[in-house]
């Protein structure tokens, strides 16, 4: 017996456990989530529940009135060339300007926590499973070519190594898609480095956890589950390839790190899909206003 999970009328997928996570939910948004029993041929009536996610919370370093409603100003800078908060006079152009209402949740030590009452994002891809803890991954294949017998790709655009914050002693599932487009088969490893709070590599090298020979034109998802060392605070995940003929070239995409023992469908890290990250502190500007930003997006509070 399995369970089918729905978002409204959209079937998200089947799960075997009595609990699961839903990825991609927008802040301050209402959803109708449903579940049915499914035995492979027959499905029970759907049981639904209506829920609303809480809004993104920001911290403003000034004292406001608890439970009051304030107005924030959201704005996007079309060119993204001027550091937000340092624009000279006359540079307050940009698009998608709008006011956002927020509620003051609490005030502590002269800092007010406010919650946005509506989402900044306009769409999302809802899916089943735990959140992807690895930022800056890509849904499209990225080609990697290296010199020598071994080549390493870090599963992100431009092959940059990305640290992933983890809990020491916790169990995590690691996955990535790989593809070989050469004329000879290649062995591709998916491996991690484990580091402690001092930045020390706890294994004196990488740990090859899963590998597979990938034939020309073949695609595979490499997956492994591992309980981390007790003092591990962050990891780096990458793939490594060796072709039988000594030429290194392959493709990677959809890297994922998630808590638990189940490899779910890939999704962006929540932080990669949020316009403004939860619990960001707004900085005070020279004119006395406050601003928080993420790339070319900004949100202001002007008293």
C-alpha positions as MATLAB code, in Angstrom:
seq = 'XXXXXXXXXXXXXXXXXXXXXXXXXXXXXXXXXXXXXXXXXXXXXXXXXXXXXXXXXXXXXXXXXXXXXXXXXXXXXXXXXXXXXXXXXXXXXXXXXXXXXXXXXXXXXXXXXXXXXXXXXXXXXXXXXXXXXXXXXXXXXXXXXXXXXXXXXXXXXXXXXXXXXXXXXXXXXXXXXXXXXXXXXXXXXXXXXXXXXXXXXXXXXXXXXXXXXXXXXXXXXXXXXXXXXXXXXXXXXXXXXXXXXXXXXXXXXXXXXXXXXXXXXXXXXXXXXXXXXXXXXXXXXXXXXXXXXXXXXXXXXXX';
ca = [
       0.000    0.000    0.000;
       1.303    3.451   -0.906;
      -0.050    6.961   -0.515;
      -0.710    9.501   -3.249;
      -0.034   13.138   -2.411;
      -1.871   15.999   -4.130;
      -1.568   19.764   -4.322;
      -5.145   20.691   -5.187;
      -5.851   18.515   -8.242;
      -2.140   18.128   -9.103;
      -0.694   14.705   -8.307;
       2.729   15.238   -6.734;
       3.596   11.542   -6.545;
       3.459    8.382   -4.448;
       5.180    7.729   -1.123;
       5.501    4.596    1.010;
       5.941    6.316    4.373;
       3.219    7.855    6.523;
       5.108   11.153    6.618;
       6.806   13.204    3.932;
       7.858   16.756    3.138;
       6.545   19.141    0.494;
       9.103   21.312   -1.332;
       8.604   24.547   -3.234;
       5.814   26.067   -1.158;
       5.662   29.852   -1.391;
       5.539   31.992    1.772;
       2.180   33.467    2.844;
       0.291   31.237    0.393;
      -2.750   28.982    0.834;
      -2.648   25.360   -0.351;
      -5.058   22.443   -0.385;
      -3.017   19.299    0.248;
      -4.577   15.875   -0.171;
      -3.728   12.216    0.340;
      -5.232    8.930   -0.860;
      -4.483    5.237   -0.339;
      -3.304    3.513   -3.515;
      -2.622   -0.203   -4.115;
      -1.463    0.044   -7.717;
      -4.893   -0.290   -9.288;
      -7.470    1.258   -6.951;
      -7.396    4.598   -5.159;
      -9.393    5.689   -2.119;
     -11.292    8.996   -1.885;
      -9.036   11.950   -1.209;
      -8.692   13.447    2.253;
      -7.679   17.115    2.107;
      -6.485   19.821    4.451;
      -6.258   23.562    3.806;
      -3.066   25.188    5.052;
      -1.384   28.571    4.725;
       2.371   28.998    4.990;
       3.755   31.808    7.104;
       5.354   34.792    5.410;
       9.045   35.596    5.094;
      10.329   37.281    8.238;
      12.744   40.193    8.276;
      14.564   41.831   11.173;
      14.534   45.637   11.303;
      17.028   47.145   13.804;
      14.544   49.583   15.308;
      11.693   49.293   17.814;
       8.198   49.094   16.318;
       4.791   48.377   17.847;
       4.008   44.665   18.229;
       0.977   43.529   16.172;
       1.015   46.723   14.117;
       1.022   46.614   10.316;
       3.745   48.430    8.398;
       4.338   49.100    4.699;
       7.514   47.907    2.974;
       8.584   48.923   -0.542;
       9.710   46.151   -2.909;
      11.724   47.027   -6.004;
      13.819   45.373   -8.699;
      16.752   47.029  -10.429;
      16.635   46.031  -14.061;
      20.377   46.306  -14.718;
      21.561   45.171  -11.306;
      24.731   47.244  -11.682;
      24.466   49.587   -8.719;
      24.925   48.074   -5.217;
      21.567   48.412   -3.527;
      21.674   50.911   -0.708;
      24.423   52.953   -2.345;
      22.516   54.412   -5.296;
      23.255   58.087   -6.006;
      20.402   60.581   -6.232;
      18.299   59.951   -9.303;
      19.210   56.266   -9.504;
      16.034   54.940   -7.890;
      14.759   53.544  -11.174;
      14.032   49.890  -11.748;
      10.951   47.807  -12.274;
       8.308   45.820  -10.442;
       7.795   48.407   -7.717;
       5.071   47.636   -5.237;
       4.126   48.047   -1.600;
       4.132   45.015    0.677;
       2.241   44.855    3.978;
       3.996   43.281    6.971;
       3.012   42.569   10.560;
       5.303   43.236   13.515;
       5.664   39.880   15.284;
       8.001   40.753   18.144;
      10.528   43.288   19.410;
      13.703   42.248   21.246;
      16.697   44.392   22.181;
      15.648   47.174   19.855;
      15.154   44.838   16.868;
      11.737   44.169   15.362;
      10.817   40.931   13.605;
       8.226   41.543   10.892;
       6.411   38.991    8.725;
       5.395   39.688    5.129;
       1.672   39.183    4.612;
       2.008   38.219    0.938;
       4.548   36.366   -1.189;
       7.184   38.150   -3.252;
       7.473   35.226   -5.663;
       4.850   34.631   -8.328;
       5.238   30.905   -8.999;
       6.868   27.763   -7.664;
       7.307   24.077   -8.462;
       5.755   22.068   -5.623;
       7.223   18.594   -5.113;
       7.434   15.814   -2.534;
      10.433   15.314   -0.283;
      12.929   17.059    1.911;
      14.424   20.414    0.982;
      17.580   20.425   -1.127;
      20.346   21.750    1.129;
      22.780   22.334   -1.733;
      22.627   25.812   -3.248;
      23.446   26.950   -6.792;
      22.742   23.632   -8.492;
      21.329   23.480  -12.011;
      18.457   21.689  -13.755;
      20.427   21.569  -17.033;
      23.535   19.551  -17.791;
      26.878   21.296  -17.329;
      29.778   19.892  -19.344;
      33.077   19.163  -17.619;
      36.349   18.440  -19.414;
      39.601   17.868  -17.550;
      43.210   16.990  -18.272;
      44.805   13.741  -17.197;
      43.164   10.563  -16.005;
      40.913   12.156  -13.390;
      38.634   15.146  -13.498;
      36.465   16.652  -10.776;
      33.289   18.724  -11.211;
      31.560   20.432   -8.320;
      28.000   20.067   -9.639;
      27.322   23.782   -9.903;
      27.714   26.332  -12.721;
      31.395   27.123  -13.360;
      32.238   24.077  -11.236;
      32.515   26.078   -8.034;
      32.791   24.083   -4.820;
      29.768   24.692   -2.604;
      29.810   24.070    1.128;
      26.642   22.515    2.547;
      25.791   23.061    6.227;
      24.942   19.745    7.901;
      24.435   18.298   11.377;
      27.197   16.086   12.749;
      25.990   12.524   13.202;
      22.977   13.122   10.941;
      22.014   10.839    8.058;
      21.794   12.412    4.612;
      21.072   11.285    1.061;
      23.258   12.577   -1.778;
      22.395   12.422   -5.473;
      23.295   13.807   -8.893;
      22.594   12.996  -12.527;
      25.539   12.219  -14.802;
      25.868   11.669  -18.563;
      28.624   10.401  -20.861;
      28.674   11.563  -24.474;
      32.037   10.050  -25.466;
      32.886    7.000  -27.508;
      34.325    5.122  -24.526;
      32.747    4.235  -21.217;
      33.805    6.178  -18.146;
      33.610    5.534  -14.425;
      31.943    8.361  -12.550;
      32.116    8.632   -8.757;
      29.851   10.695   -6.519;
      31.758   11.594   -3.362;
      31.932   13.990   -0.438;
      34.478   15.698    1.772;
      33.582   16.104    5.450;
      34.859   19.098    7.457;
      34.665   20.086   11.121;
      34.158   23.580   12.537;
      37.901   24.270   12.226;
      37.774   23.605    8.507;
      39.738   20.389    8.844;
      39.111   17.633    6.313;
      38.158   14.714    8.551;
      39.060   12.054    6.001;
      42.360   13.410    4.635;
      40.865   13.122    1.189;
      37.611   12.454   -0.538;
      35.236    9.630    0.183;
      34.008    7.837   -2.964;
      30.594    6.627   -1.887;
      29.059    5.422   -5.151;
      30.377    4.896   -8.659;
      29.161    3.528  -11.983;
      30.475    2.897  -15.470;
      28.486    5.152  -17.784;
      28.281    4.056  -21.418;
      28.310    6.540  -24.322;
      24.997    8.393  -24.441;
      23.892    6.894  -21.104;
      22.443    8.916  -18.228;
      22.345    7.758  -14.608;
      21.342    9.170  -11.270;
      23.981    8.332   -8.683;
      22.601    8.107   -5.124;
      24.036    7.181   -1.735;
      23.039    7.604    1.908;
      25.596    8.254    4.634;
      25.638    8.977    8.367;
      28.167   11.759    8.860;
      30.945   11.876   11.438;
      29.786   13.390   14.725;
      31.912   16.538   14.392;
      31.053   17.203   10.720;
      29.609   20.698   10.253;
      29.765   21.017    6.467;
      30.444   18.901    3.424;
      31.439   19.343   -0.198;
      29.803   17.134   -2.787;
      31.296   16.513   -6.225;
      31.616   13.972   -9.009;
      34.849   12.480  -10.308;
      35.388   10.754  -13.639;
      37.940    8.450  -15.239;
      37.596    7.182  -18.784;
      39.191    3.932  -19.829;
      41.120    5.801  -22.518;
      42.333    8.458  -20.078;
      40.312   11.355  -21.509;
      38.060   13.102  -19.007;
      34.778   14.553  -20.262;
      31.225   14.199  -18.927;
      28.119   16.105  -17.835;
      26.415   16.648  -14.474;
      23.170   18.206  -13.267;
      20.577   18.165  -10.476;
      22.842   17.715   -7.468;
      20.945   17.273   -4.217;
      21.681   16.889   -0.510;
      18.715   16.081    1.724;
      18.142   14.830    5.250;
      17.036   11.255    5.703;
      17.414    8.071    3.710;
      15.107    8.690    0.729;
      16.254   10.257   -2.541;
      13.359   12.438   -3.688;
      12.875   14.277   -6.980;
      15.368   17.093   -7.461;
      14.361   20.646   -6.614;
      16.117   23.979   -6.199;
      17.318   24.881   -2.741;
      14.650   27.061   -1.076;
      17.228   29.830   -0.725;
      17.757   29.807   -4.492;
      14.058   30.429   -5.157;
      13.360   33.102   -2.542;
      13.605   36.728   -3.589;
      14.472   37.729   -0.020;
      15.848   35.088    2.360;
      13.957   34.379    5.590;
      15.225   36.155    8.734;
      17.459   38.548    6.806;
      18.373   41.635    8.841;
      17.690   44.912    7.073;
      20.599   47.373    7.108;
      20.241   51.040    7.971;
      21.016   53.427    5.099;
      22.406   56.952    5.257;
      18.971   58.512    4.798;
      17.638   56.666    7.889;
      15.669   54.046    5.969;
      16.369   50.294    6.081;
      17.008   47.869    3.232;
      17.470   44.148    2.602;
      18.547   42.799   -0.756;
      19.245   39.665   -2.722;
      21.107   40.310   -5.961;
      19.207   43.002   -7.879;
      16.081   42.758   -5.681;
      15.531   45.057   -2.713;
      12.949   45.661   -0.043;
      12.892   48.936    1.928;
      11.336   50.212    5.148;
      10.993   53.981    5.433;
       9.607   55.335    8.679;
];
